[in-house]
């Protein structure tokens, strides 16, 4: 009869590495191999290019243009974060009047955007009935702040940036959502709100993320602000969270 491992219950409740055991003074061979595989997944997430055409196809009629930051390639993007925050001059965006601009950005994990961003848009937009939403922009070599300049160019009162978050050793595909009221150049992170770890089945579900985002966007418009003064006042995670 095999012994019950007391760590099994905790391992089942988290993706964190707990109770790894050891072989002598180090990790076992199996754990070392799992760690190396996770590290490789994280590196791949950072360096893999975004398939913008596939996202545009998935968005269908909701799709707007594909734009680029001033970072010429992935290497420059990683070495020069400032260039990832500025829009390339040949963007071709046309000014209008919109309540909301949605930007899908590769960030530090194109895989997260590829796997999850369109599904979040699918879940969110029906919750924003009556809102004027601009065609969804896809941005390459982009940081969060690039959304401010995109929204200004399009005439958006708010911007929502869905972006690949920095990969962890157990989360190479985590999607973050950043919303900013009255976006403009020079906005800082304290003037934004973030919903992170959107990555079912191991993180927040699409429906759960959409419910939180719709509530935050609505409240942001009501209060005419975003950032540290705008709070998620829900008593608990929404029913779609998991």
PDB file of C-alpha atoms in Angstrom:
ATOM      1  CA  UNK A   1       0.000   0.000   0.000  1.00  0.00           C
ATOM      2  CA  UNK A   2       1.504   3.329  -1.095  1.00  0.00           C
ATOM      3  CA  UNK A   3       1.911   6.131   1.429  1.00  0.00           C
ATOM      4  CA  UNK A   4      -0.224   9.270   1.089  1.00  0.00           C
ATOM      5  CA  UNK A   5       1.877  12.343   0.300  1.00  0.00           C
ATOM      6  CA  UNK A   6       0.725  15.102   2.718  1.00  0.00           C
ATOM      7  CA  UNK A   7       1.678  17.737   0.119  1.00  0.00           C
ATOM      8  CA  UNK A   8      -0.799  16.466  -2.473  1.00  0.00           C
ATOM      9  CA  UNK A   9      -3.745  18.526  -1.181  1.00  0.00           C
ATOM     10  CA  UNK A  10      -1.736  21.758  -1.328  1.00  0.00           C
ATOM     11  CA  UNK A  11      -0.320  20.976  -4.772  1.00  0.00           C
ATOM     12  CA  UNK A  12      -3.853  20.447  -6.049  1.00  0.00           C
ATOM     13  CA  UNK A  13      -4.843  23.948  -4.871  1.00  0.00           C
ATOM     14  CA  UNK A  14      -2.045  25.968  -6.478  1.00  0.00           C
ATOM     15  CA  UNK A  15       0.239  26.153  -9.509  1.00  0.00           C
ATOM     16  CA  UNK A  16       3.052  27.261  -7.202  1.00  0.00           C
ATOM     17  CA  UNK A  17       5.930  24.856  -6.683  1.00  0.00           C
ATOM     18  CA  UNK A  18       5.508  23.453  -3.171  1.00  0.00           C
ATOM     19  CA  UNK A  19       6.799  20.334  -1.476  1.00  0.00           C
ATOM     20  CA  UNK A  20       9.316  19.558  -4.219  1.00  0.00           C
ATOM     21  CA  UNK A  21      11.418  17.212  -2.159  1.00  0.00           C
ATOM     22  CA  UNK A  22      15.118  16.757  -2.708  1.00  0.00           C
ATOM     23  CA  UNK A  23      17.822  14.404  -3.812  1.00  0.00           C
ATOM     24  CA  UNK A  24      20.753  14.940  -1.484  1.00  0.00           C
ATOM     25  CA  UNK A  25      21.334  18.672  -1.258  1.00  0.00           C
ATOM     26  CA  UNK A  26      19.460  19.522  -4.476  1.00  0.00           C
ATOM     27  CA  UNK A  27      16.221  19.005  -6.333  1.00  0.00           C
ATOM     28  CA  UNK A  28      15.381  15.659  -7.819  1.00  0.00           C
ATOM     29  CA  UNK A  29      16.078  15.080 -11.498  1.00  0.00           C
ATOM     30  CA  UNK A  30      12.346  15.127 -12.295  1.00  0.00           C
ATOM     31  CA  UNK A  31      11.863  18.527 -10.618  1.00  0.00           C
ATOM     32  CA  UNK A  32      14.941  19.947 -12.333  1.00  0.00           C
ATOM     33  CA  UNK A  33      13.543  18.873 -15.694  1.00  0.00           C
ATOM     34  CA  UNK A  34      10.138  20.386 -14.924  1.00  0.00           C
ATOM     35  CA  UNK A  35      11.819  23.639 -13.868  1.00  0.00           C
ATOM     36  CA  UNK A  36      13.870  23.757 -17.068  1.00  0.00           C
ATOM     37  CA  UNK A  37      10.748  23.165 -19.166  1.00  0.00           C
ATOM     38  CA  UNK A  38       8.874  25.966 -17.377  1.00  0.00           C
ATOM     39  CA  UNK A  39      11.809  28.324 -17.898  1.00  0.00           C
ATOM     40  CA  UNK A  40      11.855  27.475 -21.607  1.00  0.00           C
ATOM     41  CA  UNK A  41       8.110  28.183 -21.864  1.00  0.00           C
ATOM     42  CA  UNK A  42       8.593  31.580 -20.219  1.00  0.00           C
ATOM     43  CA  UNK A  43      11.440  32.495 -22.593  1.00  0.00           C
ATOM     44  CA  UNK A  44       9.392  31.376 -25.597  1.00  0.00           C
ATOM     45  CA  UNK A  45       6.478  33.523 -24.424  1.00  0.00           C
ATOM     46  CA  UNK A  46       8.692  36.620 -24.330  1.00  0.00           C
ATOM     47  CA  UNK A  47      10.363  36.066 -27.701  1.00  0.00           C
ATOM     48  CA  UNK A  48       7.568  34.553 -29.819  1.00  0.00           C
ATOM     49  CA  UNK A  49       6.097  36.981 -32.361  1.00  0.00           C
ATOM     50  CA  UNK A  50       2.422  37.905 -32.359  1.00  0.00           C
ATOM     51  CA  UNK A  51       0.358  36.543 -35.253  1.00  0.00           C
ATOM     52  CA  UNK A  52      -1.535  39.778 -35.847  1.00  0.00           C
ATOM     53  CA  UNK A  53      -3.268  38.478 -38.978  1.00  0.00           C
ATOM     54  CA  UNK A  54      -4.806  35.591 -37.030  1.00  0.00           C
ATOM     55  CA  UNK A  55      -6.158  37.971 -34.399  1.00  0.00           C
ATOM     56  CA  UNK A  56      -7.617  40.292 -37.030  1.00  0.00           C
ATOM     57  CA  UNK A  57      -9.308  37.297 -38.647  1.00  0.00           C
ATOM     58  CA  UNK A  58     -10.727  36.166 -35.287  1.00  0.00           C
ATOM     59  CA  UNK A  59     -12.063  39.669 -34.571  1.00  0.00           C
ATOM     60  CA  UNK A  60     -13.864  39.798 -37.900  1.00  0.00           C
ATOM     61  CA  UNK A  61     -15.929  42.957 -38.414  1.00  0.00           C
ATOM     62  CA  UNK A  62     -14.787  44.351 -35.071  1.00  0.00           C
ATOM     63  CA  UNK A  63     -11.160  44.540 -36.238  1.00  0.00           C
ATOM     64  CA  UNK A  64      -9.426  47.853 -36.800  1.00  0.00           C
ATOM     65  CA  UNK A  65      -5.885  48.490 -38.007  1.00  0.00           C
ATOM     66  CA  UNK A  66      -2.659  46.810 -36.948  1.00  0.00           C
ATOM     67  CA  UNK A  67      -0.185  49.368 -35.583  1.00  0.00           C
ATOM     68  CA  UNK A  68       3.383  49.262 -34.321  1.00  0.00           C
ATOM     69  CA  UNK A  69       5.367  50.979 -31.628  1.00  0.00           C
ATOM     70  CA  UNK A  70       8.637  52.744 -32.380  1.00  0.00           C
ATOM     71  CA  UNK A  71      10.561  49.581 -31.428  1.00  0.00           C
ATOM     72  CA  UNK A  72      11.802  48.149 -34.730  1.00  0.00           C
ATOM     73  CA  UNK A  73      11.955  44.519 -33.603  1.00  0.00           C
ATOM     74  CA  UNK A  74      11.716  42.275 -30.558  1.00  0.00           C
ATOM     75  CA  UNK A  75      15.304  42.810 -29.495  1.00  0.00           C
ATOM     76  CA  UNK A  76      14.904  46.590 -29.481  1.00  0.00           C
ATOM     77  CA  UNK A  77      11.548  46.262 -27.746  1.00  0.00           C
ATOM     78  CA  UNK A  78      13.117  44.347 -24.868  1.00  0.00           C
ATOM     79  CA  UNK A  79      16.102  46.691 -24.596  1.00  0.00           C
ATOM     80  CA  UNK A  80      14.198  49.971 -25.028  1.00  0.00           C
ATOM     81  CA  UNK A  81      10.904  49.974 -23.102  1.00  0.00           C
ATOM     82  CA  UNK A  82      10.500  53.673 -23.896  1.00  0.00           C
ATOM     83  CA  UNK A  83      10.146  52.926 -27.617  1.00  0.00           C
ATOM     84  CA  UNK A  84       7.400  50.393 -26.895  1.00  0.00           C
ATOM     85  CA  UNK A  85       5.377  53.207 -25.313  1.00  0.00           C
ATOM     86  CA  UNK A  86       5.364  55.439 -28.410  1.00  0.00           C
ATOM     87  CA  UNK A  87       3.415  54.954 -31.601  1.00  0.00           C
ATOM     88  CA  UNK A  88       5.213  54.679 -34.933  1.00  0.00           C
ATOM     89  CA  UNK A  89       4.509  57.828 -36.991  1.00  0.00           C
ATOM     90  CA  UNK A  90       2.989  55.951 -39.955  1.00  0.00           C
ATOM     91  CA  UNK A  91       0.089  54.523 -37.928  1.00  0.00           C
ATOM     92  CA  UNK A  92      -2.732  55.626 -40.236  1.00  0.00           C
ATOM     93  CA  UNK A  93      -5.263  55.947 -37.402  1.00  0.00           C
ATOM     94  CA  UNK A  94      -8.228  58.220 -38.155  1.00  0.00           C
ATOM     95  CA  UNK A  95      -9.646  60.529 -35.494  1.00  0.00           C
ATOM     96  CA  UNK A  96     -13.247  60.126 -34.404  1.00  0.00           C
ATOM     97  CA  UNK A  97     -15.339  60.211 -31.233  1.00  0.00           C
ATOM     98  CA  UNK A  98     -15.534  57.028 -29.170  1.00  0.00           C
ATOM     99  CA  UNK A  99     -16.398  56.184 -25.599  1.00  0.00           C
ATOM    100  CA  UNK A 100     -13.856  53.354 -25.604  1.00  0.00           C
ATOM    101  CA  UNK A 101     -10.820  52.245 -27.568  1.00  0.00           C
ATOM    102  CA  UNK A 102      -9.751  48.615 -27.131  1.00  0.00           C
ATOM    103  CA  UNK A 103      -6.140  47.688 -27.926  1.00  0.00           C
ATOM    104  CA  UNK A 104      -4.767  44.139 -28.090  1.00  0.00           C
ATOM    105  CA  UNK A 105      -1.012  44.293 -27.445  1.00  0.00           C
ATOM    106  CA  UNK A 106       1.636  41.583 -27.490  1.00  0.00           C
ATOM    107  CA  UNK A 107       3.478  42.899 -24.429  1.00  0.00           C
ATOM    108  CA  UNK A 108       5.758  40.309 -22.860  1.00  0.00           C
ATOM    109  CA  UNK A 109       3.675  37.301 -23.860  1.00  0.00           C
ATOM    110  CA  UNK A 110       2.256  37.159 -27.360  1.00  0.00           C
ATOM    111  CA  UNK A 111       0.929  33.721 -26.448  1.00  0.00           C
ATOM    112  CA  UNK A 112      -1.385  35.257 -23.831  1.00  0.00           C
ATOM    113  CA  UNK A 113      -2.876  37.639 -26.389  1.00  0.00           C
ATOM    114  CA  UNK A 114      -3.108  34.939 -29.034  1.00  0.00           C
ATOM    115  CA  UNK A 115      -4.882  32.530 -26.696  1.00  0.00           C
ATOM    116  CA  UNK A 116      -7.137  34.787 -24.627  1.00  0.00           C
ATOM    117  CA  UNK A 117      -7.602  38.373 -25.878  1.00  0.00           C
ATOM    118  CA  UNK A 118     -10.314  37.848 -28.498  1.00  0.00           C
ATOM    119  CA  UNK A 119     -12.342  35.728 -26.079  1.00  0.00           C
ATOM    120  CA  UNK A 120     -12.228  38.565 -23.520  1.00  0.00           C
ATOM    121  CA  UNK A 121     -13.450  41.003 -26.193  1.00  0.00           C
ATOM    122  CA  UNK A 122     -16.252  38.551 -27.057  1.00  0.00           C
ATOM    123  CA  UNK A 123     -17.343  38.425 -23.421  1.00  0.00           C
ATOM    124  CA  UNK A 124     -16.948  42.150 -22.709  1.00  0.00           C
ATOM    125  CA  UNK A 125     -18.546  44.010 -25.613  1.00  0.00           C
ATOM    126  CA  UNK A 126     -22.092  42.644 -25.079  1.00  0.00           C
ATOM    127  CA  UNK A 127     -21.877  44.060 -21.539  1.00  0.00           C
ATOM    128  CA  UNK A 128     -21.239  47.570 -22.906  1.00  0.00           C
ATOM    129  CA  UNK A 129     -24.568  48.140 -24.609  1.00  0.00           C
ATOM    130  CA  UNK A 130     -24.933  51.729 -25.744  1.00  0.00           C
ATOM    131  CA  UNK A 131     -21.215  52.438 -25.697  1.00  0.00           C
ATOM    132  CA  UNK A 132     -19.453  53.773 -28.776  1.00  0.00           C
ATOM    133  CA  UNK A 133     -16.518  51.380 -29.164  1.00  0.00           C
ATOM    134  CA  UNK A 134     -13.890  52.003 -31.836  1.00  0.00           C
ATOM    135  CA  UNK A 135     -12.734  49.166 -34.102  1.00  0.00           C
ATOM    136  CA  UNK A 136     -10.338  47.010 -32.070  1.00  0.00           C
ATOM    137  CA  UNK A 137      -6.688  47.915 -32.659  1.00  0.00           C
ATOM    138  CA  UNK A 138      -3.927  45.289 -32.669  1.00  0.00           C
ATOM    139  CA  UNK A 139      -0.547  46.677 -31.562  1.00  0.00           C
ATOM    140  CA  UNK A 140       2.836  45.016 -32.033  1.00  0.00           C
ATOM    141  CA  UNK A 141       5.954  45.558 -29.872  1.00  0.00           C
ATOM    142  CA  UNK A 142       3.678  47.412 -27.462  1.00  0.00           C
ATOM    143  CA  UNK A 143       3.791  48.450 -23.818  1.00  0.00           C
ATOM    144  CA  UNK A 144       0.697  49.431 -21.843  1.00  0.00           C
ATOM    145  CA  UNK A 145       1.237  53.171 -22.329  1.00  0.00           C
ATOM    146  CA  UNK A 146       1.078  52.820 -26.114  1.00  0.00           C
ATOM    147  CA  UNK A 147      -2.684  52.542 -25.689  1.00  0.00           C
ATOM    148  CA  UNK A 148      -2.820  56.176 -24.521  1.00  0.00           C
ATOM    149  CA  UNK A 149      -1.393  57.496 -27.788  1.00  0.00           C
ATOM    150  CA  UNK A 150      -3.596  55.158 -29.833  1.00  0.00           C
ATOM    151  CA  UNK A 151      -6.702  56.356 -27.999  1.00  0.00           C
ATOM    152  CA  UNK A 152      -5.750  60.010 -28.480  1.00  0.00           C
ATOM    153  CA  UNK A 153      -5.294  59.422 -32.219  1.00  0.00           C
ATOM    154  CA  UNK A 154      -8.713  57.746 -32.445  1.00  0.00           C
ATOM    155  CA  UNK A 155     -10.530  60.224 -30.212  1.00  0.00           C
ATOM    156  CA  UNK A 156     -11.295  57.814 -27.372  1.00  0.00           C
ATOM    157  CA  UNK A 157     -12.463  58.950 -23.932  1.00  0.00           C
ATOM    158  CA  UNK A 158     -11.221  55.712 -22.396  1.00  0.00           C
ATOM    159  CA  UNK A 159      -8.758  53.040 -23.419  1.00  0.00           C
ATOM    160  CA  UNK A 160      -8.637  49.375 -22.474  1.00  0.00           C
ATOM    161  CA  UNK A 161      -5.376  47.588 -23.240  1.00  0.00           C
ATOM    162  CA  UNK A 162      -5.358  43.793 -23.214  1.00  0.00           C
ATOM    163  CA  UNK A 163      -1.698  42.817 -23.039  1.00  0.00           C
ATOM    164  CA  UNK A 164       0.525  39.804 -22.422  1.00  0.00           C
ATOM    165  CA  UNK A 165       1.930  39.972 -18.904  1.00  0.00           C
ATOM    166  CA  UNK A 166       5.476  39.146 -17.875  1.00  0.00           C
ATOM    167  CA  UNK A 167       5.624  35.325 -17.814  1.00  0.00           C
ATOM    168  CA  UNK A 168       6.095  33.489 -14.541  1.00  0.00           C
ATOM    169  CA  UNK A 169       7.486  30.014 -14.085  1.00  0.00           C
ATOM    170  CA  UNK A 170       3.963  28.623 -13.978  1.00  0.00           C
ATOM    171  CA  UNK A 171       2.108  31.234 -16.048  1.00  0.00           C
ATOM    172  CA  UNK A 172       3.531  31.872 -19.541  1.00  0.00           C
ATOM    173  CA  UNK A 173       0.121  32.876 -20.920  1.00  0.00           C
ATOM    174  CA  UNK A 174      -1.245  35.398 -18.415  1.00  0.00           C
ATOM    175  CA  UNK A 175      -3.284  38.248 -19.931  1.00  0.00           C
ATOM    176  CA  UNK A 176      -3.639  41.612 -18.229  1.00  0.00           C
ATOM    177  CA  UNK A 177      -6.259  44.318 -18.846  1.00  0.00           C
ATOM    178  CA  UNK A 178      -5.445  47.983 -18.164  1.00  0.00           C
ATOM    179  CA  UNK A 179      -8.063  50.720 -18.344  1.00  0.00           C
ATOM    180  CA  UNK A 180      -7.400  54.468 -18.342  1.00  0.00           C
ATOM    181  CA  UNK A 181      -9.872  57.336 -18.297  1.00  0.00           C
ATOM    182  CA  UNK A 182      -9.034  60.310 -20.551  1.00  0.00           C
ATOM    183  CA  UNK A 183      -5.820  58.761 -21.909  1.00  0.00           C
ATOM    184  CA  UNK A 184      -3.002  61.070 -22.936  1.00  0.00           C
ATOM    185  CA  UNK A 185       0.763  61.031 -23.195  1.00  0.00           C
ATOM    186  CA  UNK A 186       2.396  61.070 -19.786  1.00  0.00           C
ATOM    187  CA  UNK A 187      -0.229  59.045 -17.908  1.00  0.00           C
ATOM    188  CA  UNK A 188       1.375  56.964 -15.150  1.00  0.00           C
ATOM    189  CA  UNK A 189       0.493  53.528 -13.792  1.00  0.00           C
ATOM    190  CA  UNK A 190      -1.271  54.944 -10.723  1.00  0.00           C
ATOM    191  CA  UNK A 191      -3.810  56.479 -13.132  1.00  0.00           C
ATOM    192  CA  UNK A 192      -4.795  53.074 -14.506  1.00  0.00           C
ATOM    193  CA  UNK A 193      -6.738  50.082 -13.217  1.00  0.00           C
ATOM    194  CA  UNK A 194      -5.595  46.549 -13.876  1.00  0.00           C
ATOM    195  CA  UNK A 195      -7.304  43.170 -13.972  1.00  0.00           C
ATOM    196  CA  UNK A 196      -4.628  40.496 -14.242  1.00  0.00           C
ATOM    197  CA  UNK A 197      -4.099  36.746 -14.566  1.00  0.00           C
ATOM    198  CA  UNK A 198      -6.826  36.193 -17.167  1.00  0.00           C
ATOM    199  CA  UNK A 199      -6.004  32.655 -18.265  1.00  0.00           C
ATOM    200  CA  UNK A 200      -8.607  29.940 -17.794  1.00  0.00           C
ATOM    201  CA  UNK A 201      -8.613  27.322 -16.431  1.00  0.00           C
ATOM    202  CA  UNK A 202      -5.757  28.326 -14.095  1.00  0.00           C
ATOM    203  CA  UNK A 203      -6.650  32.001 -13.689  1.00  0.00           C
ATOM    204  CA  UNK A 204      -9.588  34.354 -14.136  1.00  0.00           C
ATOM    205  CA  UNK A 205     -12.145  33.203 -16.700  1.00  0.00           C
ATOM    206  CA  UNK A 206     -13.211  35.303 -19.685  1.00  0.00           C
ATOM    207  CA  UNK A 207     -16.686  35.852 -18.252  1.00  0.00           C
ATOM    208  CA  UNK A 208     -15.259  36.725 -14.859  1.00  0.00           C
ATOM    209  CA  UNK A 209     -12.805  39.209 -16.354  1.00  0.00           C
ATOM    210  CA  UNK A 210     -15.519  40.773 -18.537  1.00  0.00           C
ATOM    211  CA  UNK A 211     -17.826  41.208 -15.552  1.00  0.00           C
ATOM    212  CA  UNK A 212     -15.147  43.005 -13.539  1.00  0.00           C
ATOM    213  CA  UNK A 213     -14.016  45.132 -16.483  1.00  0.00           C
ATOM    214  CA  UNK A 214     -17.552  46.186 -17.412  1.00  0.00           C
ATOM    215  CA  UNK A 215     -18.183  47.277 -13.831  1.00  0.00           C
ATOM    216  CA  UNK A 216     -14.897  49.204 -13.645  1.00  0.00           C
ATOM    217  CA  UNK A 217     -15.447  50.886 -17.005  1.00  0.00           C
ATOM    218  CA  UNK A 218     -18.970  51.935 -16.075  1.00  0.00           C
ATOM    219  CA  UNK A 219     -17.875  53.307 -12.718  1.00  0.00           C
ATOM    220  CA  UNK A 220     -14.899  55.052 -14.313  1.00  0.00           C
ATOM    221  CA  UNK A 221     -17.223  56.928 -16.654  1.00  0.00           C
ATOM    222  CA  UNK A 222     -19.553  57.815 -13.804  1.00  0.00           C
ATOM    223  CA  UNK A 223     -16.773  59.189 -11.616  1.00  0.00           C
ATOM    224  CA  UNK A 224     -14.732  60.607 -14.519  1.00  0.00           C
ATOM    225  CA  UNK A 225     -11.509  59.039 -13.285  1.00  0.00           C
ATOM    226  CA  UNK A 226      -9.407  55.893 -13.176  1.00  0.00           C
ATOM    227  CA  UNK A 227      -6.483  54.642 -11.133  1.00  0.00           C
ATOM    228  CA  UNK A 228      -5.993  54.480  -7.399  1.00  0.00           C
ATOM    229  CA  UNK A 229      -9.204  56.438  -6.702  1.00  0.00           C
ATOM    230  CA  UNK A 230     -11.326  53.902  -8.603  1.00  0.00           C
ATOM    231  CA  UNK A 231     -11.968  50.733  -6.603  1.00  0.00           C
ATOM    232  CA  UNK A 232     -13.494  47.379  -7.442  1.00  0.00           C
ATOM    233  CA  UNK A 233     -16.212  47.402  -4.792  1.00  0.00           C
ATOM    234  CA  UNK A 234     -17.473  43.884  -5.464  1.00  0.00           C
ATOM    235  CA  UNK A 235     -17.864  41.885  -2.256  1.00  0.00           C
ATOM    236  CA  UNK A 236     -16.371  38.839  -3.946  1.00  0.00           C
ATOM    237  CA  UNK A 237     -15.212  37.610  -7.303  1.00  0.00           C
ATOM    238  CA  UNK A 238     -18.041  37.476  -9.846  1.00  0.00           C
ATOM    239  CA  UNK A 239     -19.796  34.238 -10.588  1.00  0.00           C
ATOM    240  CA  UNK A 240     -17.727  33.690 -13.746  1.00  0.00           C
ATOM    241  CA  UNK A 241     -14.405  33.909 -11.910  1.00  0.00           C
ATOM    242  CA  UNK A 242     -12.417  30.821 -11.210  1.00  0.00           C
TER     243      UNK A 242
END
